[in-house]
JSON list of C-alpha atoms in Angstrom, two decimals:
[
{"chain": "A", "resi": 1, "resn": "UNK", "atom": "CA", "xyz": [5.22, 7.71, 7.99]},
{"chain": "A", "resi": 2, "resn": "UNK", "atom": "CA", "xyz": [5.79, 6.28, 4.53]},
{"chain": "A", "resi": 3, "resn": "UNK", "atom": "CA", "xyz": [2.61, 4.60, 4.35]},
{"chain": "A", "resi": 4, "resn": "UNK", "atom": "CA", "xyz": [0.66, 7.82, 5.62]},
{"chain": "A", "resi": 5, "resn": "UNK", "atom": "CA", "xyz": [2.62, 9.62, 2.77]},
{"chain": "A", "resi": 6, "resn": "UNK", "atom": "CA", "xyz": [1.63, 7.12, 0.22]},
{"chain": "A", "resi": 7, "resn": "UNK", "atom": "CA", "xyz": [-2.07, 7.31, 1.00]},
{"chain": "A", "resi": 8, "resn": "UNK", "atom": "CA", "xyz": [-1.98, 11.00, 1.25]},
{"chain": "A", "resi": 9, "resn": "UNK", "atom": "CA", "xyz": [-0.44, 11.02, -2.18]},
{"chain": "A", "resi": 10, "resn": "UNK", "atom": "CA", "xyz": [-2.96, 8.90, -3.82]},
{"chain": "A", "resi": 11, "resn": "UNK", "atom": "CA", "xyz": [-5.94, 11.30, -2.28]},
{"chain": "A", "resi": 12, "resn": "UNK", "atom": "CA", "xyz": [-4.06, 14.26, -3.34]},
{"chain": "A", "resi": 13, "resn": "UNK", "atom": "CA", "xyz": [-3.67, 13.08, -6.87]},
{"chain": "A", "resi": 14, "resn": "UNK", "atom": "CA", "xyz": [-7.54, 12.28, -6.59]},
{"chain": "A", "resi": 15, "resn": "UNK", "atom": "CA", "xyz": [-8.22, 16.29, -6.54]},
{"chain": "A", "resi": 16, "resn": "UNK", "atom": "CA", "xyz": [-11.52, 16.19, -8.53]},
{"chain": "A", "resi": 17, "resn": "UNK", "atom": "CA", "xyz": [-12.81, 13.62, -6.12]},
{"chain": "A", "resi": 18, "resn": "UNK", "atom": "CA", "xyz": [-12.31, 15.84, -3.00]},
{"chain": "A", "resi": 19, "resn": "UNK", "atom": "CA", "xyz": [-13.28, 19.56, -2.41]},
{"chain": "A", "resi": 20, "resn": "UNK", "atom": "CA", "xyz": [-10.69, 22.06, -2.45]},
{"chain": "A", "resi": 21, "resn": "UNK", "atom": "CA", "xyz": [-10.47, 22.87, 1.36]},
{"chain": "A", "resi": 22, "resn": "UNK", "atom": "CA", "xyz": [-9.96, 19.09, 1.80]},
{"chain": "A", "resi": 23, "resn": "UNK", "atom": "CA", "xyz": [-7.23, 18.87, -0.93]},
{"chain": "A", "resi": 24, "resn": "UNK", "atom": "CA", "xyz": [-5.87, 21.78, 0.99]},
{"chain": "A", "resi": 25, "resn": "UNK", "atom": "CA", "xyz": [-5.67, 20.20, 4.35]},
{"chain": "A", "resi": 26, "resn": "UNK", "atom": "CA", "xyz": [-4.20, 17.14, 2.81]},
{"chain": "A", "resi": 27, "resn": "UNK", "atom": "CA", "xyz": [-1.57, 18.94, 1.50]},
{"chain": "A", "resi": 28, "resn": "UNK", "atom": "CA", "xyz": [-0.75, 20.70, 4.49]},
{"chain": "A", "resi": 29, "resn": "UNK", "atom": "CA", "xyz": [-0.75, 17.22, 6.22]},
{"chain": "A", "resi": 30, "resn": "UNK", "atom": "CA", "xyz": [1.66, 15.89, 3.51]},
{"chain": "A", "resi": 31, "resn": "UNK", "atom": "CA", "xyz": [3.97, 19.10, 4.19]},
{"chain": "A", "resi": 32, "resn": "UNK", "atom": "CA", "xyz": [4.18, 18.39, 7.96]},
{"chain": "A", "resi": 33, "resn": "UNK", "atom": "CA", "xyz": [5.01, 14.54, 7.25]},
{"chain": "A", "resi": 34, "resn": "UNK", "atom": "CA", "xyz": [7.68, 15.72, 4.60]},
{"chain": "A", "resi": 35, "resn": "UNK", "atom": "CA", "xyz": [9.25, 17.91, 7.20]},
{"chain": "A", "resi": 36, "resn": "UNK", "atom": "CA", "xyz": [9.03, 15.14, 9.63]},
{"chain": "A", "resi": 37, "resn": "UNK", "atom": "CA", "xyz": [10.67, 13.01, 7.49]},
{"chain": "A", "resi": 38, "resn": "UNK", "atom": "CA", "xyz": [13.74, 14.92, 6.63]},
{"chain": "A", "resi": 39, "resn": "UNK", "atom": "CA", "xyz": [14.14, 15.26, 10.59]},
{"chain": "A", "resi": 40, "resn": "UNK", "atom": "CA", "xyz": [13.97, 11.80, 11.19]},
{"chain": "A", "resi": 41, "resn": "UNK", "atom": "CA", "xyz": [16.52, 11.16, 8.34]},
{"chain": "A", "resi": 42, "resn": "UNK", "atom": "CA", "xyz": [18.81, 14.40, 9.28]},
{"chain": "A", "resi": 43, "resn": "UNK", "atom": "CA", "xyz": [21.85, 11.59, 9.76]},
{"chain": "A", "resi": 44, "resn": "UNK", "atom": "CA", "xyz": [21.34, 10.22, 6.28]},
{"chain": "A", "resi": 45, "resn": "UNK", "atom": "CA", "xyz": [21.44, 13.89, 5.10]},
{"chain": "A", "resi": 46, "resn": "UNK", "atom": "CA", "xyz": [24.46, 14.69, 7.09]},
{"chain": "A", "resi": 47, "resn": "UNK", "atom": "CA", "xyz": [26.38, 12.08, 5.52]},
{"chain": "A", "resi": 48, "resn": "UNK", "atom": "CA", "xyz": [25.99, 13.23, 2.01]},
{"chain": "A", "resi": 49, "resn": "UNK", "atom": "CA", "xyz": [29.32, 14.35, 1.84]},
{"chain": "A", "resi": 50, "resn": "UNK", "atom": "CA", "xyz": [31.03, 11.33, 3.32]},
{"chain": "A", "resi": 51, "resn": "UNK", "atom": "CA", "xyz": [31.79, 7.98, 1.71]},
{"chain": "A", "resi": 52, "resn": "UNK", "atom": "CA", "xyz": [32.08, 6.65, -1.75]},
{"chain": "A", "resi": 53, "resn": "UNK", "atom": "CA", "xyz": [29.44, 7.24, -4.45]},
{"chain": "A", "resi": 54, "resn": "UNK", "atom": "CA", "xyz": [28.51, 4.13, -6.08]},
{"chain": "A", "resi": 55, "resn": "UNK", "atom": "CA", "xyz": [26.11, 4.16, -9.05]},
{"chain": "A", "resi": 56, "resn": "UNK", "atom": "CA", "xyz": [23.33, 3.01, -6.73]},
{"chain": "A", "resi": 57, "resn": "UNK", "atom": "CA", "xyz": [24.25, 5.78, -4.36]},
{"chain": "A", "resi": 58, "resn": "UNK", "atom": "CA", "xyz": [24.09, 8.29, -7.03]},
{"chain": "A", "resi": 59, "resn": "UNK", "atom": "CA", "xyz": [20.84, 7.20, -8.27]},
{"chain": "A", "resi": 60, "resn": "UNK", "atom": "CA", "xyz": [19.43, 7.15, -4.93]},
{"chain": "A", "resi": 61, "resn": "UNK", "atom": "CA", "xyz": [20.64, 10.73, -4.20]},
{"chain": "A", "resi": 62, "resn": "UNK", "atom": "CA", "xyz": [19.52, 12.09, -7.50]},
{"chain": "A", "resi": 63, "resn": "UNK", "atom": "CA", "xyz": [16.20, 10.75, -6.93]},
{"chain": "A", "resi": 64, "resn": "UNK", "atom": "CA", "xyz": [16.00, 12.21, -3.50]},
{"chain": "A", "resi": 65, "resn": "UNK", "atom": "CA", "xyz": [16.81, 15.61, -4.72]},
{"chain": "A", "resi": 66, "resn": "UNK", "atom": "CA", "xyz": [14.19, 15.27, -7.35]},
{"chain": "A", "resi": 67, "resn": "UNK", "atom": "CA", "xyz": [11.47, 14.47, -4.71]},
{"chain": "A", "resi": 68, "resn": "UNK", "atom": "CA", "xyz": [12.60, 17.24, -2.49]},
{"chain": "A", "resi": 69, "resn": "UNK", "atom": "CA", "xyz": [12.48, 19.77, -5.54]},
{"chain": "A", "resi": 70, "resn": "UNK", "atom": "CA", "xyz": [8.94, 18.56, -6.83]},
{"chain": "A", "resi": 71, "resn": "UNK", "atom": "CA", "xyz": [7.69, 18.44, -3.17]},
{"chain": "A", "resi": 72, "resn": "UNK", "atom": "CA", "xyz": [8.96, 22.04, -2.55]},
{"chain": "A", "resi": 73, "resn": "UNK", "atom": "CA", "xyz": [7.32, 23.23, -5.88]},
{"chain": "A", "resi": 74, "resn": "UNK", "atom": "CA", "xyz": [4.22, 21.64, -5.00]},
{"chain": "A", "resi": 75, "resn": "UNK", "atom": "CA", "xyz": [4.03, 23.22, -1.43]},
{"chain": "A", "resi": 76, "resn": "UNK", "atom": "CA", "xyz": [5.10, 26.74, -2.44]},
{"chain": "A", "resi": 77, "resn": "UNK", "atom": "CA", "xyz": [2.43, 26.80, -5.39]},
{"chain": "A", "resi": 78, "resn": "UNK", "atom": "CA", "xyz": [-0.06, 25.27, -3.37]},
{"chain": "A", "resi": 79, "resn": "UNK", "atom": "CA", "xyz": [0.30, 27.94, -0.52]},
{"chain": "A", "resi": 80, "resn": "UNK", "atom": "CA", "xyz": [0.11, 30.67, -3.27]},
{"chain": "A", "resi": 81, "resn": "UNK", "atom": "CA", "xyz": [-3.24, 29.42, -4.43]},
{"chain": "A", "resi": 82, "resn": "UNK", "atom": "CA", "xyz": [-4.44, 28.42, -1.11]},
{"chain": "A", "resi": 83, "resn": "UNK", "atom": "CA", "xyz": [-8.27, 29.79, -0.41]},
{"chain": "A", "resi": 84, "resn": "UNK", "atom": "CA", "xyz": [-8.22, 28.10, 2.91]},
{"chain": "A", "resi": 85, "resn": "UNK", "atom": "CA", "xyz": [-5.59, 26.55, 5.11]},
{"chain": "A", "resi": 86, "resn": "UNK", "atom": "CA", "xyz": [-3.07, 29.38, 4.26]},
{"chain": "A", "resi": 87, "resn": "UNK", "atom": "CA", "xyz": [-5.76, 32.15, 2.93]},
{"chain": "A", "resi": 88, "resn": "UNK", "atom": "CA", "xyz": [-4.45, 34.27, 6.01]},
{"chain": "A", "resi": 89, "resn": "UNK", "atom": "CA", "xyz": [-1.26, 35.15, 3.91]},
{"chain": "A", "resi": 90, "resn": "UNK", "atom": "CA", "xyz": [-3.26, 37.02, 1.51]},
{"chain": "A", "resi": 91, "resn": "UNK", "atom": "CA", "xyz": [-0.73, 36.22, -1.47]},
{"chain": "A", "resi": 92, "resn": "UNK", "atom": "CA", "xyz": [-2.13, 37.92, -4.97]},
{"chain": "A", "resi": 93, "resn": "UNK", "atom": "CA", "xyz": [-0.75, 37.71, -8.27]},
{"chain": "A", "resi": 94, "resn": "UNK", "atom": "CA", "xyz": [1.12, 34.99, -9.91]},
{"chain": "A", "resi": 95, "resn": "UNK", "atom": "CA", "xyz": [-1.82, 32.61, -9.97]},
{"chain": "A", "resi": 96, "resn": "UNK", "atom": "CA", "xyz": [-1.16, 31.46, -13.46]},
{"chain": "A", "resi": 97, "resn": "UNK", "atom": "CA", "xyz": [2.31, 30.57, -12.82]},
{"chain": "A", "resi": 98, "resn": "UNK", "atom": "CA", "xyz": [1.44, 28.85, -9.62]},
{"chain": "A", "resi": 99, "resn": "UNK", "atom": "CA", "xyz": [-1.21, 26.48, -11.27]},
{"chain": "A", "resi": 100, "resn": "UNK", "atom": "CA", "xyz": [1.37, 25.47, -13.94]},
{"chain": "A", "resi": 101, "resn": "UNK", "atom": "CA", "xyz": [4.02, 24.88, -11.16]},
{"chain": "A", "resi": 102, "resn": "UNK", "atom": "CA", "xyz": [1.57, 22.77, -9.14]},
{"chain": "A", "resi": 103, "resn": "UNK", "atom": "CA", "xyz": [0.42, 20.73, -11.94]},
{"chain": "A", "resi": 104, "resn": "UNK", "atom": "CA", "xyz": [4.04, 20.05, -13.08]},
{"chain": "A", "resi": 105, "resn": "UNK", "atom": "CA", "xyz": [5.32, 19.37, -9.66]},
{"chain": "A", "resi": 106, "resn": "UNK", "atom": "CA", "xyz": [2.35, 17.24, -8.72]},
{"chain": "A", "resi": 107, "resn": "UNK", "atom": "CA", "xyz": [2.85, 14.73, -11.56]},
{"chain": "A", "resi": 108, "resn": "UNK", "atom": "CA", "xyz": [6.74, 14.60, -11.60]},
{"chain": "A", "resi": 109, "resn": "UNK", "atom": "CA", "xyz": [6.45, 14.22, -7.69]},
{"chain": "A", "resi": 110, "resn": "UNK", "atom": "CA", "xyz": [3.98, 11.50, -8.16]},
{"chain": "A", "resi": 111, "resn": "UNK", "atom": "CA", "xyz": [6.65, 9.70, -10.35]},
{"chain": "A", "resi": 112, "resn": "UNK", "atom": "CA", "xyz": [9.56, 10.43, -8.06]},
{"chain": "A", "resi": 113, "resn": "UNK", "atom": "CA", "xyz": [7.91, 9.59, -4.76]},
{"chain": "A", "resi": 114, "resn": "UNK", "atom": "CA", "xyz": [6.76, 6.26, -6.26]},
{"chain": "A", "resi": 115, "resn": "UNK", "atom": "CA", "xyz": [10.26, 5.59, -7.39]},
{"chain": "A", "resi": 116, "resn": "UNK", "atom": "CA", "xyz": [11.58, 6.49, -4.09]},
{"chain": "A", "resi": 117, "resn": "UNK", "atom": "CA", "xyz": [9.34, 3.94, -2.36]},
{"chain": "A", "resi": 118, "resn": "UNK", "atom": "CA", "xyz": [10.50, 1.52, -4.78]},
{"chain": "A", "resi": 119, "resn": "UNK", "atom": "CA", "xyz": [14.17, 1.77, -3.72]},
{"chain": "A", "resi": 120, "resn": "UNK", "atom": "CA", "xyz": [12.98, 1.13, -0.14]},
{"chain": "A", "resi": 121, "resn": "UNK", "atom": "CA", "xyz": [10.56, -1.94, -1.11]},
{"chain": "A", "resi": 122, "resn": "UNK", "atom": "CA", "xyz": [13.06, -4.46, -0.24]},
{"chain": "A", "resi": 123, "resn": "UNK", "atom": "CA", "xyz": [13.14, -3.19, 3.37]},
{"chain": "A", "resi": 124, "resn": "UNK", "atom": "CA", "xyz": [9.45, -2.80, 3.69]},
{"chain": "A", "resi": 125, "resn": "UNK", "atom": "CA", "xyz": [8.92, -6.45, 2.32]},
{"chain": "A", "resi": 126, "resn": "UNK", "atom": "CA", "xyz": [11.55, -7.68, 4.85]},
{"chain": "A", "resi": 127, "resn": "UNK", "atom": "CA", "xyz": [9.62, -6.10, 7.59]},
{"chain": "A", "resi": 128, "resn": "UNK", "atom": "CA", "xyz": [6.51, -7.52, 6.38]},
{"chain": "A", "resi": 129, "resn": "UNK", "atom": "CA", "xyz": [8.00, -10.90, 6.44]},
{"chain": "A", "resi": 130, "resn": "UNK", "atom": "CA", "xyz": [9.11, -10.31, 9.68]},
{"chain": "A", "resi": 131, "resn": "UNK", "atom": "CA", "xyz": [5.76, -9.45, 11.10]},
{"chain": "A", "resi": 132, "resn": "UNK", "atom": "CA", "xyz": [4.20, -12.37, 9.44]},
{"chain": "A", "resi": 133, "resn": "UNK", "atom": "CA", "xyz": [6.67, -14.62, 10.70]},
{"chain": "A", "resi": 134, "resn": "UNK", "atom": "CA", "xyz": [8.05, -15.83, 7.42]},
{"chain": "A", "resi": 135, "resn": "UNK", "atom": "CA", "xyz": [11.77, -16.66, 8.13]},
{"chain": "A", "resi": 136, "resn": "UNK", "atom": "CA", "xyz": [12.38, -19.32, 5.42]},
{"chain": "A", "resi": 137, "resn": "UNK", "atom": "CA", "xyz": [12.58, -18.11, 1.66]},
{"chain": "A", "resi": 138, "resn": "UNK", "atom": "CA", "xyz": [9.85, -19.99, -0.39]},
{"chain": "A", "resi": 139, "resn": "UNK", "atom": "CA", "xyz": [10.65, -19.92, -4.26]},
{"chain": "A", "resi": 140, "resn": "UNK", "atom": "CA", "xyz": [6.97, -20.36, -5.14]},
{"chain": "A", "resi": 141, "resn": "UNK", "atom": "CA", "xyz": [6.14, -17.36, -3.16]},
{"chain": "A", "resi": 142, "resn": "UNK", "atom": "CA", "xyz": [8.90, -15.39, -4.65]},
{"chain": "A", "resi": 143, "resn": "UNK", "atom": "CA", "xyz": [7.80, -16.29, -8.17]},
{"chain": "A", "resi": 144, "resn": "UNK", "atom": "CA", "xyz": [4.25, -15.45, -7.55]},
{"chain": "A", "resi": 145, "resn": "UNK", "atom": "CA", "xyz": [5.00, -12.07, -6.13]},
{"chain": "A", "resi": 146, "resn": "UNK", "atom": "CA", "xyz": [7.30, -11.25, -9.16]},
{"chain": "A", "resi": 147, "resn": "UNK", "atom": "CA", "xyz": [4.62, -12.18, -11.68]},
{"chain": "A", "resi": 148, "resn": "UNK", "atom": "CA", "xyz": [2.13, -9.95, -9.52]},
{"chain": "A", "resi": 149, "resn": "UNK", "atom": "CA", "xyz": [4.64, -7.15, -9.73]},
{"chain": "A", "resi": 150, "resn": "UNK", "atom": "CA", "xyz": [5.03, -7.35, -13.37]},
{"chain": "A", "resi": 151, "resn": "UNK", "atom": "CA", "xyz": [1.07, -7.60, -13.80]},
{"chain": "A", "resi": 152, "resn": "UNK", "atom": "CA", "xyz": [0.84, -4.50, -11.72]},
{"chain": "A", "resi": 153, "resn": "UNK", "atom": "CA", "xyz": [3.42, -2.70, -13.61]},
{"chain": "A", "resi": 154, "resn": "UNK", "atom": "CA", "xyz": [1.83, -3.49, -17.01]},
{"chain": "A", "resi": 155, "resn": "UNK", "atom": "CA", "xyz": [-1.41, -2.41, -15.81]},
{"chain": "A", "resi": 156, "resn": "UNK", "atom": "CA", "xyz": [0.10, 0.97, -14.47]},
{"chain": "A", "resi": 157, "resn": "UNK", "atom": "CA", "xyz": [1.64, 1.37, -17.83]},
{"chain": "A", "resi": 158, "resn": "UNK", "atom": "CA", "xyz": [-1.82, 0.98, -19.50]},
{"chain": "A", "resi": 159, "resn": "UNK", "atom": "CA", "xyz": [-3.37, 3.59, -16.92]},
{"chain": "A", "resi": 160, "resn": "UNK", "atom": "CA", "xyz": [-0.39, 5.96, -17.44]},
{"chain": "A", "resi": 161, "resn": "UNK", "atom": "CA", "xyz": [-1.41, 6.00, -21.12]},
{"chain": "A", "resi": 162, "resn": "UNK", "atom": "CA", "xyz": [-5.19, 6.19, -20.53]},
{"chain": "A", "resi": 163, "resn": "UNK", "atom": "CA", "xyz": [-4.94, 9.21, -18.12]},
{"chain": "A", "resi": 164, "resn": "UNK", "atom": "CA", "xyz": [-2.39, 11.05, -20.73]},
{"chain": "A", "resi": 165, "resn": "UNK", "atom": "CA", "xyz": [0.20, 11.49, -17.99]},
{"chain": "A", "resi": 166, "resn": "UNK", "atom": "CA", "xyz": [2.77, 12.44, -19.92]},
{"chain": "A", "resi": 167, "resn": "UNK", "atom": "CA", "xyz": [0.70, 15.59, -21.43]},
{"chain": "A", "resi": 168, "resn": "UNK", "atom": "CA", "xyz": [1.03, 16.87, -17.87]},
{"chain": "A", "resi": 169, "resn": "UNK", "atom": "CA", "xyz": [4.62, 16.22, -17.68]},
{"chain": "A", "resi": 170, "resn": "UNK", "atom": "CA", "xyz": [5.56, 17.93, -20.63]},
{"chain": "A", "resi": 171, "resn": "UNK", "atom": "CA", "xyz": [2.86, 20.79, -20.48]},
{"chain": "A", "resi": 172, "resn": "UNK", "atom": "CA", "xyz": [1.22, 19.49, -23.66]},
{"chain": "A", "resi": 173, "resn": "UNK", "atom": "CA", "xyz": [-1.97, 20.35, -21.65]},
{"chain": "A", "resi": 174, "resn": "UNK", "atom": "CA", "xyz": [-2.52, 23.13, -19.02]},
{"chain": "A", "resi": 175, "resn": "UNK", "atom": "CA", "xyz": [-5.53, 21.75, -17.64]},
{"chain": "A", "resi": 176, "resn": "UNK", "atom": "CA", "xyz": [-6.14, 18.19, -16.13]},
{"chain": "A", "resi": 177, "resn": "UNK", "atom": "CA", "xyz": [-8.90, 15.99, -17.70]},
{"chain": "A", "resi": 178, "resn": "UNK", "atom": "CA", "xyz": [-11.09, 13.64, -15.29]},
{"chain": "A", "resi": 179, "resn": "UNK", "atom": "CA", "xyz": [-13.70, 11.47, -16.14]},
{"chain": "A", "resi": 180, "resn": "UNK", "atom": "CA", "xyz": [-16.49, 11.99, -13.88]},
{"chain": "A", "resi": 181, "resn": "UNK", "atom": "CA", "xyz": [-18.13, 8.79, -15.05]},
{"chain": "A", "resi": 182, "resn": "UNK", "atom": "CA", "xyz": [-15.24, 6.75, -13.76]},
{"chain": "A", "resi": 183, "resn": "UNK", "atom": "CA", "xyz": [-15.93, 5.01, -10.46]},
{"chain": "A", "resi": 184, "resn": "UNK", "atom": "CA", "xyz": [-13.74, 6.48, -7.41]},
{"chain": "A", "resi": 185, "resn": "UNK", "atom": "CA", "xyz": [-12.47, 3.11, -6.48]},
{"chain": "A", "resi": 186, "resn": "UNK", "atom": "CA", "xyz": [-11.12, 2.58, -10.35]},
{"chain": "A", "resi": 187, "resn": "UNK", "atom": "CA", "xyz": [-9.56, 5.81, -10.39]},
{"chain": "A", "resi": 188, "resn": "UNK", "atom": "CA", "xyz": [-7.54, 5.01, -7.06]},
{"chain": "A", "resi": 189, "resn": "UNK", "atom": "CA", "xyz": [-6.76, 1.46, -7.99]},
{"chain": "A", "resi": 190, "resn": "UNK", "atom": "CA", "xyz": [-5.39, 2.94, -11.53]},
{"chain": "A", "resi": 191, "resn": "UNK", "atom": "CA", "xyz": [-3.23, 5.56, -9.80]},
{"chain": "A", "resi": 192, "resn": "UNK", "atom": "CA", "xyz": [-2.18, 2.94, -7.21]},
{"chain": "A", "resi": 193, "resn": "UNK", "atom": "CA", "xyz": [-0.90, 0.84, -10.24]},
{"chain": "A", "resi": 194, "resn": "UNK", "atom": "CA", "xyz": [0.85, 3.68, -11.72]},
{"chain": "A", "resi": 195, "resn": "UNK", "atom": "CA", "xyz": [2.72, 3.97, -8.28]},
{"chain": "A", "resi": 196, "resn": "UNK", "atom": "CA", "xyz": [3.49, 0.16, -8.82]},
{"chain": "A", "resi": 197, "resn": "UNK", "atom": "CA", "xyz": [5.01, 1.02, -12.07]},
{"chain": "A", "resi": 198, "resn": "UNK", "atom": "CA", "xyz": [7.52, 3.56, -10.99]},
{"chain": "A", "resi": 199, "resn": "UNK", "atom": "CA", "xyz": [8.11, 1.21, -7.94]},
{"chain": "A", "resi": 200, "resn": "UNK", "atom": "CA", "xyz": [8.90, -1.68, -10.11]},
{"chain": "A", "resi": 201, "resn": "UNK", "atom": "CA", "xyz": [11.20, 0.42, -12.19]},
{"chain": "A", "resi": 202, "resn": "UNK", "atom": "CA", "xyz": [12.92, 2.11, -9.56]},
{"chain": "A", "resi": 203, "resn": "UNK", "atom": "CA", "xyz": [13.55, -1.31, -7.48]},
{"chain": "A", "resi": 204, "resn": "UNK", "atom": "CA", "xyz": [14.94, -3.29, -10.11]},
{"chain": "A", "resi": 205, "resn": "UNK", "atom": "CA", "xyz": [17.08, -0.52, -11.54]},
{"chain": "A", "resi": 206, "resn": "UNK", "atom": "CA", "xyz": [18.55, -0.26, -7.88]},
{"chain": "A", "resi": 207, "resn": "UNK", "atom": "CA", "xyz": [18.92, -4.20, -7.89]},
{"chain": "A", "resi": 208, "resn": "UNK", "atom": "CA", "xyz": [20.78, -3.99, -11.26]},
{"chain": "A", "resi": 209, "resn": "UNK", "atom": "CA", "xyz": [23.20, -1.17, -10.06]},
{"chain": "A", "resi": 210, "resn": "UNK", "atom": "CA", "xyz": [23.82, -2.73, -6.72]},
{"chain": "A", "resi": 211, "resn": "UNK", "atom": "CA", "xyz": [24.88, -6.18, -8.52]},
{"chain": "A", "resi": 212, "resn": "UNK", "atom": "CA", "xyz": [27.11, -4.15, -10.85]},
{"chain": "A", "resi": 213, "resn": "UNK", "atom": "CA", "xyz": [28.72, -2.34, -8.13]},
{"chain": "A", "resi": 214, "resn": "UNK", "atom": "CA", "xyz": [29.58, -5.87, -6.43]},
{"chain": "A", "resi": 215, "resn": "UNK", "atom": "CA", "xyz": [30.80, -7.35, -9.62]},
{"chain": "A", "resi": 216, "resn": "UNK", "atom": "CA", "xyz": [33.04, -4.57, -10.24]},
{"chain": "A", "resi": 217, "resn": "UNK", "atom": "CA", "xyz": [34.44, -4.67, -6.73]},
{"chain": "A", "resi": 218, "resn": "UNK", "atom": "CA", "xyz": [35.01, -8.53, -7.16]},
{"chain": "A", "resi": 219, "resn": "UNK", "atom": "CA", "xyz": [36.77, -7.86, -10.35]},
{"chain": "A", "resi": 220, "resn": "UNK", "atom": "CA", "xyz": [38.97, -5.39, -8.77]},
{"chain": "A", "resi": 221, "resn": "UNK", "atom": "CA", "xyz": [39.88, -7.56, -5.80]},
{"chain": "A", "resi": 222, "resn": "UNK", "atom": "CA", "xyz": [40.61, -10.49, -8.22]},
{"chain": "A", "resi": 223, "resn": "UNK", "atom": "CA", "xyz": [43.02, -8.41, -10.20]},
{"chain": "A", "resi": 224, "resn": "UNK", "atom": "CA", "xyz": [44.92, -7.68, -6.93]}
]
């Protein structure tokens, strides 16, 4: 499900490469997966009021809430502007606000969802290692993968600047610029690298917070 949501996220960000109707159907598919994701994770949601909130858990919970809000804003504004999938609702008015909200939530949501994937990257890599039968840790492989991750993050940072994403995040521009001379695969590669940038940030931020929690726990136990 996470893989499907990632693919849909990339395709939705490539709005200029798809027709309006296709974009709407992709958005509707993303809505279905989003609802299914929360249904499958209802136990995690039910435990929000239980247990101790470590720095990592606070970070994870805030990020999840931001993902939910950005997705909700994207869905509501998308339905308001729909000309195909939800056209039967016959919504009138508020189009200017809906367009602004859709752009704002789409780009913030892109960052939040990428970071959310980053927090689960260790688990996903563990599943891949298990599927590939790699049971023994390999220092060389680890170094290569970390260098590759750093390279993707740097490339993602350059793409972030190139595509003027900050202008959309802070509404410094009300229209999204798209270079029609850019090959579609280059566009998707650059957006994939931007996803890698925020996954990289969230993954290592999460590891740092977890290490600080373990260190603080050990100090507390030592003082007792």
